[in-house]
Every structure is written in C-alpha cells, then in structure tokens.
GROMACS .gro file of N, CA and C in nm:
model
  462
    1MET      N    1   0.377   2.054   7.374
    1MET     CA    2   0.296   2.170   7.341
    1MET      C    3   0.158   2.120   7.297
    2THR      N    4   0.056   2.167   7.365
    2THR     CA    5  -0.079   2.121   7.335
    2THR      C    6  -0.170   2.230   7.279
    3ASP      N    7  -0.121   2.351   7.275
    3ASP     CA    8  -0.206   2.462   7.230
    3ASP      C    9  -0.166   2.513   7.091
    4TYR      N   10  -0.110   2.427   7.010
    4TYR     CA   11  -0.060   2.468   6.879
    4TYR      C   12  -0.170   2.521   6.786
    5ILE      N   13  -0.290   2.466   6.797
    5ILE     CA   14  -0.399   2.515   6.712
    5ILE      C   15  -0.433   2.659   6.751
    6LYS      N   16  -0.438   2.686   6.878
    6LYS     CA   17  -0.467   2.822   6.926
    6LYS      C   18  -0.355   2.917   6.885
    7ARG      N   19  -0.232   2.873   6.896
    7ARG     CA   20  -0.117   2.960   6.866
    7ARG      C   21  -0.108   2.996   6.718
    8ALA      N   22  -0.158   2.910   6.632
    8ALA     CA   23  -0.157   2.937   6.488
    8ALA      C   24  -0.302   2.939   6.436
    9ASP      N   25  -0.387   3.005   6.512
    9ASP     CA   26  -0.531   3.006   6.487
    9ASP      C   27  -0.567   3.043   6.343
   10ALA      N   28  -0.509   3.148   6.290
   10ALA     CA   29  -0.545   3.191   6.154
   10ALA      C   30  -0.513   3.083   6.051
   11GLY      N   31  -0.402   3.017   6.067
   11GLY     CA   32  -0.366   2.909   5.975
   11GLY      C   33  -0.456   2.788   5.990
   12PHE      N   34  -0.485   2.749   6.113
   12PHE     CA   35  -0.569   2.632   6.134
   12PHE      C   36  -0.713   2.657   6.090
   13LYS      N   37  -0.761   2.781   6.105
   13LYS     CA   38  -0.894   2.811   6.053
   13LYS      C   39  -0.901   2.783   5.904
   14GLN      N   40  -0.794   2.815   5.833
   14GLN     CA   41  -0.790   2.787   5.690
   14GLN      C   42  -0.786   2.637   5.661
   15LEU      N   43  -0.712   2.562   5.744
   15LEU     CA   44  -0.709   2.417   5.726
   15LEU      C   45  -0.846   2.355   5.751
   16PHE      N   46  -0.916   2.404   5.853
   16PHE     CA   47  -1.051   2.353   5.879
   16PHE      C   48  -1.146   2.390   5.766
   17ALA      N   49  -1.129   2.510   5.710
   17ALA     CA   50  -1.210   2.549   5.593
   17ALA      C   51  -1.179   2.460   5.474
   18LEU      N   52  -1.052   2.427   5.455
   18LEU     CA   53  -1.013   2.336   5.347
   18LEU      C   54  -1.080   2.200   5.367
   19GLU      N   55  -1.080   2.150   5.490
   19GLU     CA   56  -1.144   2.021   5.517
   19GLU      C   57  -1.293   2.026   5.486
   20ALA      N   58  -1.358   2.137   5.518
   20ALA     CA   59  -1.501   2.151   5.486
   20ALA      C   60  -1.522   2.149   5.334
   21ALA      N   61  -1.434   2.215   5.260
   21ALA     CA   62  -1.445   2.217   5.115
   21ALA      C   63  -1.423   2.077   5.058
   22ILE      N   64  -1.326   2.004   5.110
   22ILE     CA   65  -1.299   1.868   5.064
   22ILE      C   66  -1.419   1.778   5.093
   23LYS      N   67  -1.479   1.795   5.210
   23LYS     CA   68  -1.597   1.715   5.246
   23LYS      C   69  -1.713   1.742   5.149
   24ALA      N   70  -1.723   1.866   5.100
   24ALA     CA   71  -1.830   1.904   5.006
   24ALA      C   72  -1.791   1.876   4.860
   25SER      N   73  -1.673   1.822   4.836
   25SER     CA   74  -1.624   1.798   4.701
   25SER      C   75  -1.697   1.681   4.636
   26PRO      N   76  -1.671   1.659   4.508
   26PRO     CA   77  -1.736   1.546   4.440
   26PRO      C   78  -1.678   1.408   4.475
   27ILE      N   79  -1.577   1.404   4.560
   27ILE     CA   80  -1.518   1.275   4.601
   27ILE      C   81  -1.606   1.214   4.711
   28GLU      N   82  -1.648   1.092   4.691
   28GLU     CA   83  -1.739   1.027   4.785
   28GLU      C   84  -1.672   1.007   4.922
   29PRO      N   85  -1.750   1.022   5.030
   29PRO     CA   86  -1.695   1.011   5.165
   29PRO      C   87  -1.620   0.881   5.191
   30GLN      N   88  -1.672   0.769   5.144
   30GLN     CA   89  -1.605   0.640   5.169
   30GLN      C   90  -1.464   0.640   5.110
   31LEU      N   91  -1.448   0.697   4.992
   31LEU     CA   92  -1.317   0.703   4.930
   31LEU      C   93  -1.225   0.799   5.005
   32LEU      N   94  -1.278   0.911   5.049
   32LEU     CA   95  -1.197   1.005   5.128
   32LEU      C   96  -1.146   0.940   5.256
   33HIS      N   97  -1.230   0.860   5.319
   33HIS     CA   98  -1.186   0.789   5.441
   33HIS      C   99  -1.067   0.699   5.409
   34LEU      N  100  -1.075   0.624   5.301
   34LEU     CA  101  -0.965   0.533   5.265
   34LEU      C  102  -0.837   0.610   5.236
   35VAL      N  103  -0.849   0.719   5.162
   35VAL     CA  104  -0.733   0.800   5.127
   35VAL      C  105  -0.668   0.857   5.253
   36LYS      N  106  -0.749   0.916   5.339
   36LYS     CA  107  -0.695   0.977   5.461
   36LYS      C  108  -0.633   0.873   5.553
   37LEU      N  109  -0.698   0.759   5.564
   37LEU     CA  110  -0.644   0.654   5.650
   37LEU      C  111  -0.514   0.598   5.592
   38ARG      N  112  -0.509   0.575   5.462
   38ARG     CA  113  -0.387   0.518   5.403
   38ARG      C  114  -0.269   0.613   5.416
   39ALA      N  115  -0.289   0.741   5.389
   39ALA     CA  116  -0.179   0.837   5.406
   39ALA      C  117  -0.135   0.841   5.552
   40SER      N  118  -0.230   0.837   5.643
   40SER     CA  119  -0.197   0.841   5.786
   40SER      C  120  -0.121   0.717   5.829
   41GLN      N  121  -0.153   0.601   5.770
   41GLN     CA  122  -0.078   0.480   5.800
   41GLN      C  123   0.067   0.494   5.752
   42ILE      N  124   0.085   0.543   5.631
   42ILE     CA  125   0.219   0.561   5.576
   42ILE      C  126   0.300   0.655   5.663
   43ASN      N  127   0.236   0.762   5.710
   43ASN     CA  128   0.305   0.863   5.791
   43ASN      C  129   0.309   0.828   5.939
   44ALA      N  130   0.255   0.713   5.976
   44ALA     CA  131   0.253   0.666   6.115
   44ALA      C  132   0.195   0.770   6.210
   45CYS      N  133   0.085   0.830   6.168
   45CYS     CA  134   0.018   0.931   6.251
   45CYS      C  135  -0.094   0.862   6.330
   46ALA      N  136  -0.064   0.826   6.453
   46ALA     CA  137  -0.160   0.753   6.535
   46ALA      C  138  -0.289   0.831   6.556
   47TYR      N  139  -0.278   0.961   6.578
   47TYR     CA  140  -0.396   1.044   6.599
   47TYR      C  141  -0.490   1.035   6.478
   48CYS      N  142  -0.434   1.053   6.359
   48CYS     CA  143  -0.516   1.052   6.237
   48CYS      C  144  -0.563   0.912   6.201
   49ILE      N  145  -0.484   0.810   6.229
   49ILE     CA  146  -0.529   0.673   6.205
   49ILE      C  147  -0.653   0.644   6.288
   50GLN      N  148  -0.648   0.677   6.415
   50GLN     CA  149  -0.764   0.654   6.502
   50GLN      C  150  -0.884   0.735   6.452
   51MET      N  151  -0.864   0.863   6.424
   51MET     CA  152  -0.974   0.949   6.384
   51MET      C  153  -1.039   0.901   6.255
   52HIS      N  154  -0.959   0.870   6.154
   52HIS     CA  155  -1.017   0.833   6.025
   52HIS      C  156  -1.074   0.691   6.027
   53THR      N  157  -1.021   0.604   6.110
   53THR     CA  158  -1.083   0.473   6.129
   53THR      C  159  -1.219   0.491   6.195
   54ALA      N  160  -1.225   0.571   6.300
   54ALA     CA  161  -1.352   0.596   6.369
   54ALA      C  162  -1.455   0.658   6.275
   55GLU      N  163  -1.415   0.758   6.199
   55GLU     CA  164  -1.509   0.823   6.106
   55GLU      C  165  -1.558   0.725   6.000
   56ALA      N  166  -1.469   0.642   5.949
   56ALA     CA  167  -1.509   0.546   5.847
   56ALA      C  168  -1.608   0.444   5.903
   57LEU      N  169  -1.585   0.397   6.024
   57LEU     CA  170  -1.677   0.302   6.086
   57LEU      C  171  -1.814   0.364   6.106
   58VAL      N  172  -1.817   0.487   6.155
   58VAL     CA  173  -1.944   0.556   6.176
   58VAL      C  174  -2.019   0.573   6.044
   59ASP      N  175  -1.945   0.596   5.935
   59ASP     CA  176  -2.008   0.615   5.804
   59ASP      C  177  -2.038   0.484   5.732
   60GLY      N  178  -2.016   0.370   5.799
   60GLY     CA  179  -2.057   0.243   5.744
   60GLY      C  180  -1.950   0.159   5.676
   61GLU      N  181  -1.825   0.204   5.680
   61GLU     CA  182  -1.717   0.123   5.623
   61GLU      C  183  -1.704  -0.005   5.704
   62THR      N  184  -1.662  -0.113   5.639
   62THR     CA  185  -1.650  -0.240   5.708
   62THR      C  186  -1.514  -0.252   5.777
   63PRO      N  187  -1.513  -0.314   5.893
   63PRO     CA  188  -1.385  -0.335   5.961
   63PRO      C  189  -1.285  -0.412   5.876
   64LEU      N  190  -1.331  -0.510   5.799
   64LEU     CA  191  -1.238  -0.589   5.719
   64LEU      C  192  -1.165  -0.502   5.617
   65ARG      N  193  -1.238  -0.415   5.547
   65ARG     CA  194  -1.171  -0.327   5.448
   65ARG      C  195  -1.072  -0.235   5.517
   66LEU      N  196  -1.102  -0.190   5.635
   66LEU     CA  197  -1.007  -0.104   5.707
   66LEU      C  198  -0.884  -0.183   5.751
   67HIS      N  199  -0.905  -0.305   5.795
   67HIS     CA  200  -0.791  -0.389   5.834
   67HIS      C  201  -0.703  -0.426   5.715
   68MET      N  202  -0.763  -0.444   5.600
   68MET     CA  203  -0.688  -0.487   5.482
   68MET      C  204  -0.622  -0.372   5.406
   69LEU      N  205  -0.650  -0.249   5.446
   69LEU     CA  206  -0.602  -0.134   5.371
   69LEU      C  207  -0.451  -0.133   5.345
   70PRO      N  208  -0.366  -0.168   5.441
   70PRO     CA  209  -0.223  -0.169   5.409
   70PRO      C  210  -0.186  -0.269   5.298
   71ALA      N  211  -0.270  -0.368   5.276
   71ALA     CA  212  -0.246  -0.469   5.173
   71ALA      C  213  -0.346  -0.456   5.058
   72TRP      N  214  -0.388  -0.334   5.029
   72TRP     CA  215  -0.491  -0.313   4.927
   72TRP      C  216  -0.453  -0.369   4.791
   73ARG      N  217  -0.325  -0.369   4.758
   73ARG     CA  218  -0.282  -0.420   4.627
   73ARG      C  219  -0.308  -0.570   4.613
   74GLU      N  220  -0.302  -0.642   4.724
   74GLU     CA  221  -0.321  -0.787   4.722
   74GLU      C  222  -0.463  -0.829   4.752
   75SER      N  223  -0.548  -0.734   4.791
   75SER     CA  224  -0.684  -0.765   4.832
   75SER      C  225  -0.783  -0.743   4.717
   76THR      N  226  -0.889  -0.821   4.717
   76THR     CA  227  -0.995  -0.806   4.618
   76THR      C  228  -1.109  -0.717   4.669
   77LEU      N  229  -1.092  -0.655   4.784
   77LEU     CA  230  -1.199  -0.579   4.847
   77LEU      C  231  -1.217  -0.436   4.794
   78TYR      N  232  -1.130  -0.391   4.705
   78TYR     CA  233  -1.131  -0.251   4.662
   78TYR      C  234  -1.160  -0.241   4.513
   79SER      N  235  -1.240  -0.141   4.477
   79SER     CA  236  -1.275  -0.118   4.337
   79SER      C  237  -1.156  -0.060   4.260
   80GLU      N  238  -1.168  -0.059   4.127
   80GLU     CA  239  -1.063   0.000   4.045
   80GLU      C  240  -1.047   0.149   4.077
   81ARG      N  241  -1.156   0.218   4.102
   81ARG     CA  242  -1.150   0.360   4.139
   81ARG      C  243  -1.076   0.378   4.271
   82GLU      N  244  -1.107   0.294   4.368
   82GLU     CA  245  -1.037   0.300   4.497
   82GLU      C  246  -0.889   0.267   4.480
   83ARG      N  247  -0.858   0.170   4.398
   83ARG     CA  248  -0.718   0.133   4.374
   83ARG      C  249  -0.640   0.248   4.311
   84ALA      N  250  -0.702   0.316   4.216
   84ALA     CA  251  -0.636   0.432   4.154
   84ALA      C  252  -0.611   0.540   4.259
   85ALA      N  253  -0.710   0.566   4.343
   85ALA     CA  254  -0.695   0.668   4.447
   85ALA      C  255  -0.589   0.628   4.549
   86LEU      N  256  -0.586   0.502   4.586
   86LEU     CA  257  -0.487   0.456   4.684
   86LEU      C  258  -0.345   0.460   4.626
   87ALA      N  259  -0.331   0.422   4.500
   87ALA     CA  260  -0.199   0.432   4.437
   87ALA      C  261  -0.153   0.577   4.433
   88TRP      N  262  -0.243   0.669   4.400
   88TRP     CA  263  -0.209   0.811   4.394
   88TRP      C  264  -0.178   0.865   4.533
   89THR      N  265  -0.253   0.817   4.631
   89THR     CA  266  -0.226   0.856   4.771
   89THR      C  267  -0.085   0.816   4.810
   90GLU      N  268  -0.049   0.694   4.782
   90GLU     CA  269   0.086   0.647   4.817
   90GLU      C  270   0.192   0.724   4.739
   91ALA      N  271   0.168   0.749   4.611
   91ALA     CA  272   0.265   0.821   4.529
   91ALA      C  273   0.287   0.963   4.580
   92LEU      N  274   0.180   1.034   4.612
   92LEU     CA  275   0.196   1.172   4.659
   92LEU      C  276   0.245   1.180   4.803
   93THR      N  277   0.204   1.085   4.885
   93THR     CA  278   0.251   1.084   5.024
   93THR      C  279   0.401   1.057   5.030
   94ARG      N  280   0.449   0.976   4.938
   94ARG     CA  281   0.593   0.943   4.930
   94ARG      C  282   0.658   1.010   4.809
   95VAL      N  283   0.615   1.130   4.777
   95VAL     CA  284   0.656   1.195   4.652
   95VAL      C  285   0.807   1.209   4.638
   96ALA      N  286   0.879   1.228   4.746
   96ALA     CA  287   1.025   1.240   4.738
   96ALA      C  288   1.088   1.109   4.688
   97GLU      N  289   1.023   0.997   4.719
   97GLU     CA  290   1.073   0.867   4.675
   97GLU      C  291   1.018   0.828   4.538
   98THR      N  292   0.891   0.860   4.513
   98THR     CA  293   0.823   0.808   4.394
   98THR      C  294   0.829   0.900   4.274
   99GLY      N  295   0.834   1.031   4.299
   99GLY     CA  296   0.827   1.127   4.189
   99GLY      C  297   0.688   1.130   4.124
  100ALA      N  298   0.587   1.076   4.190
  100ALA     CA  299   0.451   1.069   4.137
  100ALA      C  300   0.452   1.007   3.997
  101PRO      N  301   0.468   0.877   3.988
  101PRO     CA  302   0.485   0.809   3.859
  101PRO      C  303   0.371   0.832   3.760
  102ASP      N  304   0.407   0.843   3.634
  102ASP     CA  305   0.308   0.860   3.529
  102ASP      C  306   0.207   0.745   3.529
  103ALA      N  307   0.250   0.625   3.557
  103ALA     CA  308   0.160   0.510   3.557
  103ALA      C  309   0.049   0.526   3.660
  104ASP      N  310   0.082   0.582   3.775
  104ASP     CA  311  -0.019   0.606   3.877
  104ASP      C  312  -0.114   0.717   3.834
  105TRP      N  313  -0.060   0.820   3.768
  105TRP     CA  314  -0.144   0.929   3.719
  105TRP      C  315  -0.241   0.880   3.611
  106VAL      N  316  -0.197   0.789   3.526
  106VAL     CA  317  -0.283   0.734   3.422
  106VAL      C  318  -0.404   0.664   3.486
  107LEU      N  319  -0.381   0.591   3.594
  107LEU     CA  320  -0.491   0.525   3.665
  107LEU      C  321  -0.591   0.628   3.717
  108VAL      N  322  -0.540   0.739   3.769
  108VAL     CA  323  -0.627   0.847   3.818
  108VAL      C  324  -0.706   0.907   3.703
  109GLU      N  325  -0.639   0.931   3.591
  109GLU     CA  326  -0.708   0.989   3.475
  109GLU      C  327  -0.820   0.898   3.425
  110GLU      N  328  -0.798   0.768   3.433
  110GLU     CA  329  -0.898   0.673   3.385
  110GLU      C  330  -1.018   0.660   3.479
  111ALA      N  331  -0.998   0.685   3.607
  111ALA     CA  332  -1.103   0.660   3.706
  111ALA      C  333  -1.174   0.786   3.756
  112PHE      N  334  -1.116   0.904   3.731
  112PHE     CA  335  -1.170   1.027   3.788
  112PHE      C  336  -1.187   1.134   3.682
  113THR      N  337  -1.288   1.217   3.700
  113THR     CA  338  -1.306   1.333   3.613
  113THR      C  339  -1.198   1.436   3.645
  114PRO      N  340  -1.177   1.535   3.558
  114PRO     CA  341  -1.078   1.638   3.590
  114PRO      C  342  -1.104   1.708   3.724
  115ASP      N  343  -1.229   1.740   3.755
  115ASP     CA  344  -1.260   1.802   3.884
  115ASP      C  345  -1.226   1.708   3.999
  116GLU      N  346  -1.261   1.582   3.985
  116GLU     CA  347  -1.232   1.485   4.091
  116GLU      C  348  -1.082   1.468   4.110
  117ARG      N  349  -1.006   1.471   4.002
  117ARG     CA  350  -0.859   1.460   4.012
  117ARG      C  351  -0.803   1.573   4.096
  118ALA      N  352  -0.854   1.693   4.072
  118ALA     CA  353  -0.807   1.809   4.147
  118ALA      C  354  -0.841   1.793   4.295
  119TRP      N  355  -0.963   1.754   4.326
  119TRP     CA  356  -1.003   1.738   4.465
  119TRP      C  357  -0.930   1.623   4.533
  120LEU      N  358  -0.910   1.513   4.461
  120LEU     CA  359  -0.838   1.400   4.518
  120LEU      C  360  -0.697   1.441   4.556
  121SER      N  361  -0.628   1.507   4.467
  121SER     CA  362  -0.490   1.550   4.495
  121SER      C  363  -0.486   1.649   4.610
  122LEU      N  364  -0.583   1.739   4.615
  122LEU     CA  365  -0.591   1.835   4.726
  122LEU      C  366  -0.616   1.763   4.858
  123ALA      N  367  -0.705   1.664   4.858
  123ALA     CA  368  -0.734   1.588   4.979
  123ALA      C  369  -0.609   1.514   5.028
  124ILE      N  370  -0.532   1.459   4.936
  124ILE     CA  371  -0.409   1.389   4.974
  124ILE      C  372  -0.309   1.488   5.034
  125GLY      N  373  -0.295   1.604   4.973
  125GLY     CA  374  -0.207   1.705   5.029
  125GLY      C  375  -0.251   1.749   5.167
  126ALA      N  376  -0.382   1.767   5.185
  126ALA     CA  377  -0.433   1.813   5.315
  126ALA      C  378  -0.407   1.712   5.426
  127ILE      N  379  -0.432   1.584   5.400
  127ILE     CA  380  -0.408   1.486   5.507
  127ILE      C  381  -0.260   1.478   5.540
  128ASN      N  382  -0.176   1.498   5.442
  128ASN     CA  383  -0.032   1.497   5.471
  128ASN      C  384   0.007   1.615   5.559
  129ILE      N  385  -0.056   1.731   5.541
  129ILE     CA  386  -0.031   1.844   5.631
  129ILE      C  387  -0.074   1.805   5.773
  130TRP      N  388  -0.195   1.754   5.786
  130TRP     CA  389  -0.246   1.716   5.919
  130TRP      C  390  -0.156   1.612   5.984
  131ASN      N  391  -0.111   1.512   5.909
  131ASN     CA  392  -0.023   1.409   5.965
  131ASN      C  393   0.103   1.471   6.021
  132ARG      N  394   0.163   1.562   5.946
  132ARG     CA  395   0.288   1.622   5.991
  132ARG      C  396   0.269   1.708   6.116
  133VAL      N  397   0.158   1.777   6.123
  133VAL     CA  398   0.129   1.859   6.242
  133VAL      C  399   0.105   1.768   6.363
  134GLN      N  400   0.020   1.668   6.347
  134GLN     CA  401  -0.015   1.584   6.461
  134GLN      C  402   0.104   1.498   6.507
  135VAL      N  403   0.181   1.445   6.414
  135VAL     CA  404   0.301   1.371   6.453
  135VAL      C  405   0.402   1.465   6.518
  136GLY      N  406   0.422   1.581   6.457
  136GLY     CA  407   0.519   1.676   6.509
  136GLY      C  408   0.490   1.721   6.651
  137PHE      N  409   0.362   1.740   6.682
  137PHE     CA  410   0.325   1.784   6.817
  137PHE      C  411   0.287   1.668   6.908
  138ARG      N  412   0.311   1.547   6.862
  138ARG     CA  413   0.287   1.426   6.943
  138ARG      C  414   0.144   1.423   6.996
  139ALA      N  415   0.047   1.452   6.910
  139ALA     CA  416  -0.093   1.455   6.951
  139ALA      C  417  -0.135   1.317   6.999
  140PRO      N  418  -0.186   1.307   7.121
  140PRO     CA  419  -0.231   1.176   7.170
  140PRO      C  420  -0.363   1.137   7.104
  141HIS      N  421  -0.377   1.009   7.076
  141HIS     CA  422  -0.499   0.961   7.012
  141HIS      C  423  -0.593   0.901   7.115
  142PRO      N  424  -0.724   0.909   7.088
  142PRO     CA  425  -0.818   0.835   7.173
  142PRO      C  426  -0.788   0.686   7.164
  143THR      N  427  -0.829   0.612   7.263
  143THR     CA  428  -0.796   0.470   7.268
  143THR      C  429  -0.918   0.380   7.246
  144THR      N  430  -1.024   0.438   7.191
  144THR     CA  431  -1.143   0.358   7.161
  144THR      C  432  -1.189   0.389   7.019
  145LEU      N  433  -1.273   0.301   6.969
  145LEU     CA  434  -1.337   0.320   6.839
  145LEU      C  435  -1.487   0.298   6.857
  146PRO      N  436  -1.567   0.364   6.774
  146PRO     CA  437  -1.710   0.337   6.779
  146PRO      C  438  -1.739   0.200   6.718
  147ALA      N  439  -1.853   0.145   6.753
  147ALA     CA  440  -1.896   0.020   6.690
  147ALA      C  441  -1.928   0.050   6.544
  148PRO      N  442  -1.897  -0.042   6.455
  148PRO     CA  443  -1.934  -0.021   6.314
  148PRO      C  444  -2.086  -0.005   6.301
  149ARG      N  445  -2.127   0.078   6.207
  149ARG     CA  446  -2.270   0.097   6.183
  149ARG      C  447  -2.326  -0.030   6.121
  150GLN      N  448  -2.436  -0.073   6.171
  150GLN     CA  449  -2.501  -0.194   6.120
  150GLN      C  450  -2.596  -0.155   6.006
  151ALA      N  451  -2.600  -0.238   5.905
  151ALA     CA  452  -2.694  -0.215   5.795
  151ALA      C  453  -2.836  -0.229   5.850
  152ASN      N  454  -2.925  -0.143   5.801
  152ASN     CA  455  -3.064  -0.149   5.847
  152ASN      C  456  -3.128  -0.280   5.802
  153ALA      N  457  -3.191  -0.344   5.895
  153ALA     CA  458  -3.262  -0.470   5.863
  153ALA      C  459  -3.399  -0.433   5.804
  154ALA      N  460  -3.435  -0.498   5.698
  154ALA     CA  461  -3.564  -0.466   5.631
  154ALA      C  462  -3.677  -0.543   5.692
   0.00000   0.00000   0.00000
C-alpha cells in the first residue's frame, strides 16, 4: 500500500503540523536530527534513517558524528546536553522495556528547561509514530545521500 498518507489525510495533516511545530520549538535543529536518527535506528526504520541522515548532513552535521551515533555512550563526540537527549530518546523509544528510568529523566532535567523537556519528549513521541507508520507500510528509502555541507572558507 503506497497511498496511506492520502487515505488518512486528516491524520497526516496533523502529523505534518506537529512536525512544523517541533521544528519551530526551542530545541536546536542539530539535536533534533540526532534524536530522530537515534530513534529511527532503534526502530530499524530505513526510510527515516535515510531521511534524517540526509537532513542532518544538509544542515552541517558531520558524517563522523552520524556514524558514531549508535555508540554515543562510548564516544566523546557528544555534549552532555546531547547525551541527556539521547538517553531520553532511547528510554522513551523502548519505554515498554525501560519504564523511562528516573536517572534518565534527571539528566533531562539538568540539561533542559521545562519548555525544552516538553518539546523534546514530544519530538521523541512524534518520530516513533513516523517510524511505526513507515516500517508498517514498508516505505522504500532513497538510496543516496547529499554531500555534507562544507564549512565556509574565510
């Protein structure tokens, strides 16, 4: 089935509106890319992995940080704020297994304002909806990525 968005148009319009609101939220785009990509990796959503990798590259994320994302706990490439967001992403994406541990929530409380906590949790929930839809309908992913954006030479 390839016309699922059309068939549930009213619902998908709301999901697209939610994505626009998340994009306008106080959570920085680079962090949103990491959160969306990590949840998509956990959920094995090839469509979303490709899309969020491509978007992150276009927005200037480095290929190395994207490659290291599954091993973020062992890597020195991520800030404490990113680590808190990634731990919370994993906890909420695997909520049936994790129960959203208090220790992970404490990290979020330390790194994010109350408004940011709300938006972060909403963004994690939203990507999990998209992952389930795209995996469920076997959405094919593009097979290319854009070149990473190069820093402007002075």
